[in-house]
Coordinates of N, CA and C in Angstrom, one line a residue:
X1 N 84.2 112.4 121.2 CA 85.6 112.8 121.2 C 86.0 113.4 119.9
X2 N 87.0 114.5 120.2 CA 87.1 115.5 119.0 C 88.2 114.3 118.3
X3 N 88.1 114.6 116.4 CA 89.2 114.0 116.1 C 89.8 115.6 114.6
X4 N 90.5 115.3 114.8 CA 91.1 116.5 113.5 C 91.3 116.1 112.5
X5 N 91.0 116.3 111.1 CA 91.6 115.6 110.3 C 92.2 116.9 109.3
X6 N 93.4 117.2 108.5 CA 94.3 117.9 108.2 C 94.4 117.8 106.9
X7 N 94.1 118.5 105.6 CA 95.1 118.3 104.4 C 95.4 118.9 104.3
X8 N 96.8 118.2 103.6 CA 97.9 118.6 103.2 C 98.5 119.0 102.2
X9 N 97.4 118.5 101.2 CA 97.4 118.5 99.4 C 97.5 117.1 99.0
X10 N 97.0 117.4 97.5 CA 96.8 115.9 96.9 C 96.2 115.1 97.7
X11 N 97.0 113.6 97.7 CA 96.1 112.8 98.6 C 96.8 112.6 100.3
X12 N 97.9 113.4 100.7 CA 98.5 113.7 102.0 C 97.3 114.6 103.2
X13 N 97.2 113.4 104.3 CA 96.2 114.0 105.4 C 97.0 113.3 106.6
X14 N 96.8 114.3 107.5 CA 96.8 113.9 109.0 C 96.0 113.8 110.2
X15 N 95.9 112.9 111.0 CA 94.5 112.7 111.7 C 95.1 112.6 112.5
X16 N 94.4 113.3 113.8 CA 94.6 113.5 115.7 C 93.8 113.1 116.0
X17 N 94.0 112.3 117.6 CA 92.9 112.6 118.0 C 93.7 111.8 119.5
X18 N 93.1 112.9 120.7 CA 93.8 112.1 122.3 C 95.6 112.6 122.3
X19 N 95.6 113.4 121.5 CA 96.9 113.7 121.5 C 98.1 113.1 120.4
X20 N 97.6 112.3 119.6 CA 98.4 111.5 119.3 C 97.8 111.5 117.2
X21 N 98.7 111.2 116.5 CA 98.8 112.2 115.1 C 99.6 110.9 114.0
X22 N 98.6 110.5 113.5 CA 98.8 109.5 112.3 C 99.1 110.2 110.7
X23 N 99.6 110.0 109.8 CA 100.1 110.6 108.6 C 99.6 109.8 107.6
X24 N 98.8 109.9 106.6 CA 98.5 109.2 105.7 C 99.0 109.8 104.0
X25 N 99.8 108.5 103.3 CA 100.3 109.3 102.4 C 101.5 110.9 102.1
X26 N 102.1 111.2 102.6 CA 102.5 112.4 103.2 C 103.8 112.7 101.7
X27 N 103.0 113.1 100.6 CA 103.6 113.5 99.6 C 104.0 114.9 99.9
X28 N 104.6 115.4 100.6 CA 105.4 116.5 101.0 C 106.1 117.2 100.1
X29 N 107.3 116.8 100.1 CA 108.6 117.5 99.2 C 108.6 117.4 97.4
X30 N 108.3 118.4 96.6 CA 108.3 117.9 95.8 C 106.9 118.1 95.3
X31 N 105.6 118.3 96.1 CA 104.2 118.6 96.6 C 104.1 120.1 95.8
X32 N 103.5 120.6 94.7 CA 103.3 121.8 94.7 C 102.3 122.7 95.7
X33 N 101.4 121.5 96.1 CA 100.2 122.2 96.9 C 100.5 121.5 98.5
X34 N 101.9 121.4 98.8 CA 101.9 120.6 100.1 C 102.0 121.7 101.1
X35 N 101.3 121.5 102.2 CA 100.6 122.5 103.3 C 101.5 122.4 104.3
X36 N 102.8 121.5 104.1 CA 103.4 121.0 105.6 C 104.9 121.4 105.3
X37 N 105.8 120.9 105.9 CA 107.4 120.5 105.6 C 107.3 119.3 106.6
X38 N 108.3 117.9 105.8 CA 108.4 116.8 107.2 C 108.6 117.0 108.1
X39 N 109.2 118.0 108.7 CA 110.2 118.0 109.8 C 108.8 118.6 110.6
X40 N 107.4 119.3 110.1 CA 106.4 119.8 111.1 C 105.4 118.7 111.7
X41 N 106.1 117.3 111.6 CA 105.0 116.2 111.8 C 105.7 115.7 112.2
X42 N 104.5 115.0 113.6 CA 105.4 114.0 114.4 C 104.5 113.1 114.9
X43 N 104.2 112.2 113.6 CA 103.2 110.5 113.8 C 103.6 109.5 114.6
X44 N 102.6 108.9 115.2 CA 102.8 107.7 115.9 C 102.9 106.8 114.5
X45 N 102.3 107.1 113.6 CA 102.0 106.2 112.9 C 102.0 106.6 111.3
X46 N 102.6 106.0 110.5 CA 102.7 106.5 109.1 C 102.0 105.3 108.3
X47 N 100.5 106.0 107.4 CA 99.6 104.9 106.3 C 100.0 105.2 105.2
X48 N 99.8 104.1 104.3 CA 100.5 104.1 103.0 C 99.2 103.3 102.1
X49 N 98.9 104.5 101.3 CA 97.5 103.5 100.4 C 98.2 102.7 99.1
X50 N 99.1 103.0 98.5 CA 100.3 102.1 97.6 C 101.7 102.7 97.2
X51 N 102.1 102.7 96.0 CA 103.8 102.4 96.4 C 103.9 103.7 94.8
X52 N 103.2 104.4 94.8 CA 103.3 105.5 93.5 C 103.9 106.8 94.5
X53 N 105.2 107.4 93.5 CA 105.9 108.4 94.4 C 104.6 109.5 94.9
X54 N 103.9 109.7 94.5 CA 102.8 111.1 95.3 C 101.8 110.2 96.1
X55 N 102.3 109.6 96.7 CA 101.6 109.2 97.8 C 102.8 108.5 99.2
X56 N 103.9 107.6 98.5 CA 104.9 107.1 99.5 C 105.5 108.4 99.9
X57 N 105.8 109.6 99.3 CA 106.3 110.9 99.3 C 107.5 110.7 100.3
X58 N 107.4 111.2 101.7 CA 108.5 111.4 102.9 C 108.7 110.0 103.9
X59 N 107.6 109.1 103.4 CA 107.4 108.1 104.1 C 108.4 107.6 105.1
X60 N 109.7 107.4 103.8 CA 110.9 106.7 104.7 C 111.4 107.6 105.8
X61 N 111.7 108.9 105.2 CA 112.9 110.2 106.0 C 111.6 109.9 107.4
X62 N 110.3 110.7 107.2 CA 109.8 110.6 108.4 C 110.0 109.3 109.4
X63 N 109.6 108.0 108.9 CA 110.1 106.5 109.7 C 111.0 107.2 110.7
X64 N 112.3 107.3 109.7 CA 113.5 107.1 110.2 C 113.7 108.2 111.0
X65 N 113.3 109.3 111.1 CA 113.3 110.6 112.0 C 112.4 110.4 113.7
X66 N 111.1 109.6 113.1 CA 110.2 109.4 113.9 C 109.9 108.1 114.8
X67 N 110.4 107.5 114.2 CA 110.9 105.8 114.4 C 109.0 105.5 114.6
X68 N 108.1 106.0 114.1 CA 106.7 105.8 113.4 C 107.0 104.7 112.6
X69 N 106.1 103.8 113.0 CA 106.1 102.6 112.1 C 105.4 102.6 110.5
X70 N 105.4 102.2 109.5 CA 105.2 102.5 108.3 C 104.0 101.2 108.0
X71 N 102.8 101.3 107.6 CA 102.2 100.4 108.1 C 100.9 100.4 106.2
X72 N 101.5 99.2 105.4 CA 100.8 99.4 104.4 C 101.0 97.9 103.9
X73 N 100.4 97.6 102.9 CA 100.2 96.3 102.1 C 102.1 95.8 102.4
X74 N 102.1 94.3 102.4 CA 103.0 93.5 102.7 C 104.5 93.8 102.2
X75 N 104.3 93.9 100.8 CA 105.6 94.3 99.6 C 105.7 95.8 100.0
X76 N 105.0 96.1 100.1 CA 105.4 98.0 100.3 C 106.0 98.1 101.5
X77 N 105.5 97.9 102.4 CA 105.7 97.8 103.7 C 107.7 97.4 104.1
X78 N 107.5 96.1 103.6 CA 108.7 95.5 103.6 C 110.1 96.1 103.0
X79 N 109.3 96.7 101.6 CA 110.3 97.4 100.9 C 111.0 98.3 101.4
X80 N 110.1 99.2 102.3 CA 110.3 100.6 102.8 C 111.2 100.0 104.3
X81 N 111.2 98.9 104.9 CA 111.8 98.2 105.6 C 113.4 97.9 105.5
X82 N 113.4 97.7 104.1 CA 114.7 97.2 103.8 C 115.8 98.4 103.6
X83 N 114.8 99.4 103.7 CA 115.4 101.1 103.0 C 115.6 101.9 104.5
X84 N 115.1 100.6 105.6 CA 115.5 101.6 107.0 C 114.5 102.0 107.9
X85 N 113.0 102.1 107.1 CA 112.3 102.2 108.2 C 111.8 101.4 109.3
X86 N 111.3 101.7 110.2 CA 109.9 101.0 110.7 C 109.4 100.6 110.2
X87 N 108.8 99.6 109.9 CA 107.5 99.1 109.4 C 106.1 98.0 109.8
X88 N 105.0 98.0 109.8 CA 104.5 96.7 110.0 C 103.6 95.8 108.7
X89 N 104.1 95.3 107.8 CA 103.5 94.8 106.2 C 102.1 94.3 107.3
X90 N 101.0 94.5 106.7 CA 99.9 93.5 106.6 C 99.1 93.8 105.4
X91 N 98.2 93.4 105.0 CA 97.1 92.9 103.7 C 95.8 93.5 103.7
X92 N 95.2 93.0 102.9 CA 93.9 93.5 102.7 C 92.9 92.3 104.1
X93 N 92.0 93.3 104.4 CA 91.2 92.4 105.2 C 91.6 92.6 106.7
X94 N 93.1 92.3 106.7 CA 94.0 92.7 108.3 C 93.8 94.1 108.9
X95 N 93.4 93.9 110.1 CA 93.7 95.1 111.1 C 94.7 95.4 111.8
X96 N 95.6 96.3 112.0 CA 96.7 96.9 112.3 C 96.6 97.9 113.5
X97 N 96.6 97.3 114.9 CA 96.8 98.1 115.7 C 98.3 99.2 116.0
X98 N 97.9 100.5 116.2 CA 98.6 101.6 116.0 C 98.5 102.5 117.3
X99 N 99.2 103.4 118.3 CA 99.3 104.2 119.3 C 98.2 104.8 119.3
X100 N 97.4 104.8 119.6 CA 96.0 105.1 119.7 C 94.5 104.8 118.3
X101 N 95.4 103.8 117.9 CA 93.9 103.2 116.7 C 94.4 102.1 116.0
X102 N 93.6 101.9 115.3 CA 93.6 101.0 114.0 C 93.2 101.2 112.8
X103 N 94.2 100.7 111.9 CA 93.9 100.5 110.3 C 93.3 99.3 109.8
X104 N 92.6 98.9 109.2 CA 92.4 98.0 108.3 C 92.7 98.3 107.0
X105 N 93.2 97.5 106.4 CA 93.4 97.6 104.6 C 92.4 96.6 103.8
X106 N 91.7 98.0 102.7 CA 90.9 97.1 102.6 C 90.6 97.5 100.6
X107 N 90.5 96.8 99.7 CA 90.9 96.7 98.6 C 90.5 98.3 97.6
X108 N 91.5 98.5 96.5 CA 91.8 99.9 95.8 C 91.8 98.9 94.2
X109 N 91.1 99.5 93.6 CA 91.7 99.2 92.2 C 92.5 100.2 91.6
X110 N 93.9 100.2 91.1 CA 94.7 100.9 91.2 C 95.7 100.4 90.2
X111 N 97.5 100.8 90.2 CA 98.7 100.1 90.1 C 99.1 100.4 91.3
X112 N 100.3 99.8 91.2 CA 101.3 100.3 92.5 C 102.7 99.8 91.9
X113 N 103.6 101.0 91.6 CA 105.0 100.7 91.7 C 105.4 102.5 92.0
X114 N 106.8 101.6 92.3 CA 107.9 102.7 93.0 C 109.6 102.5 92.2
X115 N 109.9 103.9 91.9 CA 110.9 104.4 91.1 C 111.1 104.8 90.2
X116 N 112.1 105.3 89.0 CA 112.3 105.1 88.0 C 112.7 103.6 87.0
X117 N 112.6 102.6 88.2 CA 112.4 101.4 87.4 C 111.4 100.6 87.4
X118 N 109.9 101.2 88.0 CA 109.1 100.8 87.6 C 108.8 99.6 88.8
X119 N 109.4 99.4 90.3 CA 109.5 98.2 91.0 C 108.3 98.2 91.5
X120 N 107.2 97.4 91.7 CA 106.3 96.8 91.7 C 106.2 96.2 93.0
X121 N 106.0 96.6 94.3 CA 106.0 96.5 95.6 C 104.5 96.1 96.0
X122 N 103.8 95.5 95.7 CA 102.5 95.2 95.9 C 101.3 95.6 95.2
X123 N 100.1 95.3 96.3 CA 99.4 96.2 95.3 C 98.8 97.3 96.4
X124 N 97.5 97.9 95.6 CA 96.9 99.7 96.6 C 96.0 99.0 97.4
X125 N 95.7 99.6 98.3 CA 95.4 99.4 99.6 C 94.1 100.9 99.3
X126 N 93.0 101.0 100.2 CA 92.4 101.6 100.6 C 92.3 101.5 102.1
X127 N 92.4 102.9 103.0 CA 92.4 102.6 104.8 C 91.3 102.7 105.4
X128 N 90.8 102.1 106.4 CA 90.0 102.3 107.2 C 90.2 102.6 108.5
X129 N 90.5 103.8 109.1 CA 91.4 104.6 110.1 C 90.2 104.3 111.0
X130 N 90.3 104.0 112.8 CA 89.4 104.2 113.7 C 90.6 104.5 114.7
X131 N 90.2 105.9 114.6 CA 91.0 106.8 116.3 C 89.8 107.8 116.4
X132 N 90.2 107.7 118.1 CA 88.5 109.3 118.8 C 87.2 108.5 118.7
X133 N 87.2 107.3 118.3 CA 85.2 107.0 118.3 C 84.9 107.2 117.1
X134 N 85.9 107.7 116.2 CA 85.8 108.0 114.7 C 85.9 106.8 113.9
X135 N 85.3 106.6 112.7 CA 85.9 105.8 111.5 C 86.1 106.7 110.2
X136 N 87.0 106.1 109.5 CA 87.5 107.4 108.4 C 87.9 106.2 107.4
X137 N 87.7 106.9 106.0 CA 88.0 105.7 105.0 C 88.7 106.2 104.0
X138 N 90.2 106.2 103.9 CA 91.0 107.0 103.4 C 91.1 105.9 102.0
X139 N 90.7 106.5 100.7 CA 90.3 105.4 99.3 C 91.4 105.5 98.9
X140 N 92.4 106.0 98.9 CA 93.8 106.2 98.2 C 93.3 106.5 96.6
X141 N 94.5 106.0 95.4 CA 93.9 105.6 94.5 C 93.1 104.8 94.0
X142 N 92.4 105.2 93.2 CA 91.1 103.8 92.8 C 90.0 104.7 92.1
X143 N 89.4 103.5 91.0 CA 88.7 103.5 90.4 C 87.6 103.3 91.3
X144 N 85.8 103.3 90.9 CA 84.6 103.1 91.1 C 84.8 102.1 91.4
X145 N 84.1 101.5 92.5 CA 83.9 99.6 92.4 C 82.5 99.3 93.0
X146 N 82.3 97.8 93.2 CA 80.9 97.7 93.8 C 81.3 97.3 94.9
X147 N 82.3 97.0 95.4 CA 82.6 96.9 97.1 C 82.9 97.6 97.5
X148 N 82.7 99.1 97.5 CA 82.6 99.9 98.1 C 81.6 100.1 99.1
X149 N 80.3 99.1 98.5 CA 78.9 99.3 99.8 C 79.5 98.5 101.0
X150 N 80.5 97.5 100.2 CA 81.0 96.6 101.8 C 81.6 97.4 102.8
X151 N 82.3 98.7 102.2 CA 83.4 99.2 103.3 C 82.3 100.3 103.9
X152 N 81.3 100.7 103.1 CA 80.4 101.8 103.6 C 79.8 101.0 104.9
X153 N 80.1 99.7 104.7 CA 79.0 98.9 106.1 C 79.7 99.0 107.7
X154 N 81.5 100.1 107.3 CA 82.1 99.7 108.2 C 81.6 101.2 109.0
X155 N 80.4 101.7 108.5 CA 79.9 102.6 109.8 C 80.3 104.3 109.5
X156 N 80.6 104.7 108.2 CA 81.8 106.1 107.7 C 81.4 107.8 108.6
X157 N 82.4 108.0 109.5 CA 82.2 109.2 109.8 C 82.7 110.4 108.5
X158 N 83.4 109.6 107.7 CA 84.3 110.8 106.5 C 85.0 109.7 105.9
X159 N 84.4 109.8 104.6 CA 85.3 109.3 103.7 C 86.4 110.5 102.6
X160 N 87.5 110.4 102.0 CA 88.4 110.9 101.7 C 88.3 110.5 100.2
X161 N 88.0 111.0 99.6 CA 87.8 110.5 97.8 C 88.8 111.4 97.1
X162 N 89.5 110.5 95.7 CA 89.9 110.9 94.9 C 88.6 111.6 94.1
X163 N 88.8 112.5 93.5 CA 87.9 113.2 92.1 C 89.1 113.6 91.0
X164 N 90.1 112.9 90.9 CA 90.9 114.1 89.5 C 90.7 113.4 88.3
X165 N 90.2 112.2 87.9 CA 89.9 111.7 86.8 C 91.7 111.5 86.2
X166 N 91.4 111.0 85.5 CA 92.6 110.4 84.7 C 93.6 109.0 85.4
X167 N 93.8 109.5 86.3 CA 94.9 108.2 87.1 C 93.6 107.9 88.1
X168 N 92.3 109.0 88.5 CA 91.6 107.8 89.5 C 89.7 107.8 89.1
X169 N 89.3 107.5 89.8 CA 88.0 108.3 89.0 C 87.5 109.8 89.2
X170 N 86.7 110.4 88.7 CA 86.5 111.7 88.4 C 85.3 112.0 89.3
X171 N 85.3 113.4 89.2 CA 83.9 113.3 90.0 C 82.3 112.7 89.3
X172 N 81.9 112.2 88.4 CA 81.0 111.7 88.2 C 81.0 110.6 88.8
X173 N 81.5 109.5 89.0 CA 82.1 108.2 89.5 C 82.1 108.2 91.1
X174 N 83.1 109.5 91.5 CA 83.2 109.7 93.2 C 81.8 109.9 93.5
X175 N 80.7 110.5 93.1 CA 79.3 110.6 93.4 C 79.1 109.4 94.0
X176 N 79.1 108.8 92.9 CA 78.6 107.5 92.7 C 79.2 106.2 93.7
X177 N 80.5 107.2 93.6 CA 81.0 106.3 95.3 C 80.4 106.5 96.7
X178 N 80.0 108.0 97.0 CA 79.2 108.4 97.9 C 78.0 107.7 98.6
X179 N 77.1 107.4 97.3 CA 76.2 106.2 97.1 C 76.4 105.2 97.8
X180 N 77.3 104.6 97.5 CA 77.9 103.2 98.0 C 78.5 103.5 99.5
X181 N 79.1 104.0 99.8 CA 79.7 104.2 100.7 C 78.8 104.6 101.8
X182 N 78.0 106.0 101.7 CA 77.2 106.7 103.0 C 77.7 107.0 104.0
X183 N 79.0 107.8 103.7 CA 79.6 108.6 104.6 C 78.8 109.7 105.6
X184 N 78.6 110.4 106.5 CA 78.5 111.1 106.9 C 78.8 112.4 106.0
X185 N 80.0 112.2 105.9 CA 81.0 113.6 105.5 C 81.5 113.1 104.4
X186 N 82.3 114.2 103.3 CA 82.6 113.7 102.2 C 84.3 114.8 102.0
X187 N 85.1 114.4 102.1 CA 86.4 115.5 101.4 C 86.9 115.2 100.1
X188 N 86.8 115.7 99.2 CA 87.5 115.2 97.7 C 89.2 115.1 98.1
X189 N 90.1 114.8 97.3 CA 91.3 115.0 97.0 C 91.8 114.4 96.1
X190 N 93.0 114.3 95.6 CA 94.0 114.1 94.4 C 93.4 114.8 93.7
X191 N 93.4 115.7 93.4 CA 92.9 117.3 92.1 C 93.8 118.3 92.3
X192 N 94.0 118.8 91.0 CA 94.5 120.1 91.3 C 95.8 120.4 91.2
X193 N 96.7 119.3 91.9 CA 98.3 119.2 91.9 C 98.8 119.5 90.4
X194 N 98.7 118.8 89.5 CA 99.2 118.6 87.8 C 98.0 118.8 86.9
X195 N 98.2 119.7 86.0 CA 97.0 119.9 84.9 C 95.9 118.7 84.9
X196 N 96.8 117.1 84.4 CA 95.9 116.0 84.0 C 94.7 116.2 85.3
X197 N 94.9 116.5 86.4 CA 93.9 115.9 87.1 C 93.2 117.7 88.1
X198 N 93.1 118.4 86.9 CA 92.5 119.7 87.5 C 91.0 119.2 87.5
X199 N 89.9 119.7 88.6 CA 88.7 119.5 89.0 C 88.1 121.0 89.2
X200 N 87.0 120.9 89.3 CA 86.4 122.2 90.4 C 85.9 121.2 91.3
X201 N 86.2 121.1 92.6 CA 85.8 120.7 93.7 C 84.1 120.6 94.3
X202 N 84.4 122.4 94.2 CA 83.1 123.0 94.7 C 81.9 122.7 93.8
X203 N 82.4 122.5 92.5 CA 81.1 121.7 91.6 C 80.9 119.9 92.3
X204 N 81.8 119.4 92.5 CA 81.6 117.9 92.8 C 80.6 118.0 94.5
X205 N 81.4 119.4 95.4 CA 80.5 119.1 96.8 C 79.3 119.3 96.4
X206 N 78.7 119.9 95.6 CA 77.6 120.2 95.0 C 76.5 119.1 94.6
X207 N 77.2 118.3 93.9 CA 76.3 117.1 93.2 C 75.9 116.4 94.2
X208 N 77.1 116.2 95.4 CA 77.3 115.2 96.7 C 75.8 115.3 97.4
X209 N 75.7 116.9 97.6 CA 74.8 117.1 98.5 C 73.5 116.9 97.9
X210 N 73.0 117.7 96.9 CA 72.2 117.1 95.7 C 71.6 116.1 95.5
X211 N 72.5 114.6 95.6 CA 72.4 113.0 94.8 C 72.6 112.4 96.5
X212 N 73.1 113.1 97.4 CA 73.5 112.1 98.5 C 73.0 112.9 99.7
X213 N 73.0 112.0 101.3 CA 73.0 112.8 102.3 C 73.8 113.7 103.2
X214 N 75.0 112.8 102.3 CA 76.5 113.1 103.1 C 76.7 114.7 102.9
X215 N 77.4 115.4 103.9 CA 78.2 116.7 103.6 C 79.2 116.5 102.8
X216 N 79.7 117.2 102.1 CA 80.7 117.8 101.4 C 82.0 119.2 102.0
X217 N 82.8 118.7 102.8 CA 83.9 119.8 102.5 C 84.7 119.9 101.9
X218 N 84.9 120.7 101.0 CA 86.2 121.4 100.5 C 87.0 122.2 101.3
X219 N 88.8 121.2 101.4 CA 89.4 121.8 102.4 C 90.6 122.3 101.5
X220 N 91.1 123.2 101.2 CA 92.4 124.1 100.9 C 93.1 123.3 101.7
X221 N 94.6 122.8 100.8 CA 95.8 122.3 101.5 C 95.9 123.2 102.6
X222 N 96.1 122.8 104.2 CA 96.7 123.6 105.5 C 95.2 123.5 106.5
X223 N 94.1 123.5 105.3 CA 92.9 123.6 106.3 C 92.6 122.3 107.1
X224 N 91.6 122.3 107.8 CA 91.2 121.3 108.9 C 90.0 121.1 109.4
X225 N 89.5 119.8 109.5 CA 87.6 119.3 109.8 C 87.7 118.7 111.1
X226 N 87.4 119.4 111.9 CA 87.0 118.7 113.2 C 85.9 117.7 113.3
X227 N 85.6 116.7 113.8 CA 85.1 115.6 114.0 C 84.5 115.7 115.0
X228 N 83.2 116.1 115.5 CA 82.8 116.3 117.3 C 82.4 114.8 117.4

C-alpha cells in the first residue's frame, strides 16, 4: 500500500496514506522554508515531537479548525488542551491509536518549553508513525543515543533525522544514527531554516549511502516520497 510522506520544511511533514493525512510538527507560519499555508491541510491527526515554537508551530489554530486531535507527551498535550484544542496526552512507550494508524512515543534527548516565558510542558518525544503497512520514525529533536538500535528493532521503512548541528546533532552523529536504527530510507531535516543550523544535505545523503545500506533522499520543502 502506497503511503506519501510530504516536507514541508524544517522538521514539518505530512503522511497519507488510504485517504487519510496526519501532520507532524507543522511549523508553518513564521516558517521561512514552509511549503504549505494551514488552511492547505486537513489531518485526522496532529504529532507533536515537543513543546519548542518550530515544531508546535500551527498546532493549536489547525486542532481547532480541524477538530484533529493533538496527540503528543502528557504536559504538551494537555497544555495545548487547555488553549482549546483536541487533544490525546500519552507518554513515552504508549501507543496512540489515530483514524487510520498509530503513534507510539518513544524517547528524544532534547529540551522542551513553550513561549516567551520559558513554560516547560514536558519533555521531547520521538514518533513512531504506522499507517499503509508502513512504519516511519519521525526523531524530532535529539541528540545521538544508544537506544536508537531499540527503536531501529521497530522494523524502519523511513526514518526522518535532524542533521543541523547546534540545537540537534549534526550530520556526523545522524550517520551514526543510521547505524543504529537501519532504516530502509533515510530523509534529513531541521537544516537550513536559520544560519546556526545551515548543512549541505546532499553531502550527509552521501556518507549514508557510503557507511550504511539505507537510501538517502533529499526532499526540497513541497517535495514528496512515495512509499510502495
Amino acid at each position: 500500500m502506497a503511503v506519501t510522506v510530504r516536507y514541508l520544511g524544517h522538521a514539518a511533514f505530512t503522511v497519507e496514506a488510504e485517504g487519510k493525512q496526519v501532520v507532524i510538527d507543522p511549523f508553518l507560519t513564521g516558517n521561512p522554508r514552509a511549503a504549505a499555508k494551514p488552511d492547505e491541510l486537513h489531518p485526522v491527526a496532529i504529532l507533536l515531537t515537543h513543546a519548542h515554537a518550530d515544531h508546535v508551530g500551527d498546532a493549536l489554530a489547525l486542532s481547532k479548525r480541524t477538530k484533529a486531535p493533538v496527540i503528543a507527551t502528557f504536559e504538551l498535550a494537555s497544555f495545548l488542551q487547555q488553549q482549546g484544542a483536541e487533544a490525546i496526552p500519552a507518554n513515552h512507550g504508549g501507543t496512540v491509536r489515530f483514524d487510520g494508524g498509530t503513534v507510539k512515543l518513544v524517547p528524544a534527548w532534547h529540551t522542551s518549553s513553550y513561549g516567551e516565558q520559558f513554560l516547560a510542558p514536558g519533555v521531547p518525544a520521538g514518533l513512531v508513525v504506522r499507517m499503509g503497512g508502513k512504519t516511519l520514525y519521525f526523531a524530532g529533536d535529539t541528540c545521538l543515543f544508544g537506544d536508537m538500535a531499540l527503536i531501529g528493532e521497530e522494523g524502519l521503512d523511513l526514518a526522518a533525522l535532524p542533521i543541523g548541528d547546534h540545537f540537534t546533532m549534526g550530520p556526523t552523529d545522524a550517520v551514526k544514527a543510521v547505524k543504529l536504527l537501519a532504516p530502509k530510507v533515510v530523509v534529513p531535516c531541521h537544516y537550513n531554516t536559520f544560519p546556526l543550523i545551515e548543512q549541505d544535505p546532499h553531502a550527509f545523503a552521501k556518507a549514508v549511502e557510503e557507511q550504511t545500506s539505507a537510501r538517502c533522499v533529499v526532499l526540497q520543502p513541497g517535495e514528496q516520497l512515495v512509499l510502495e
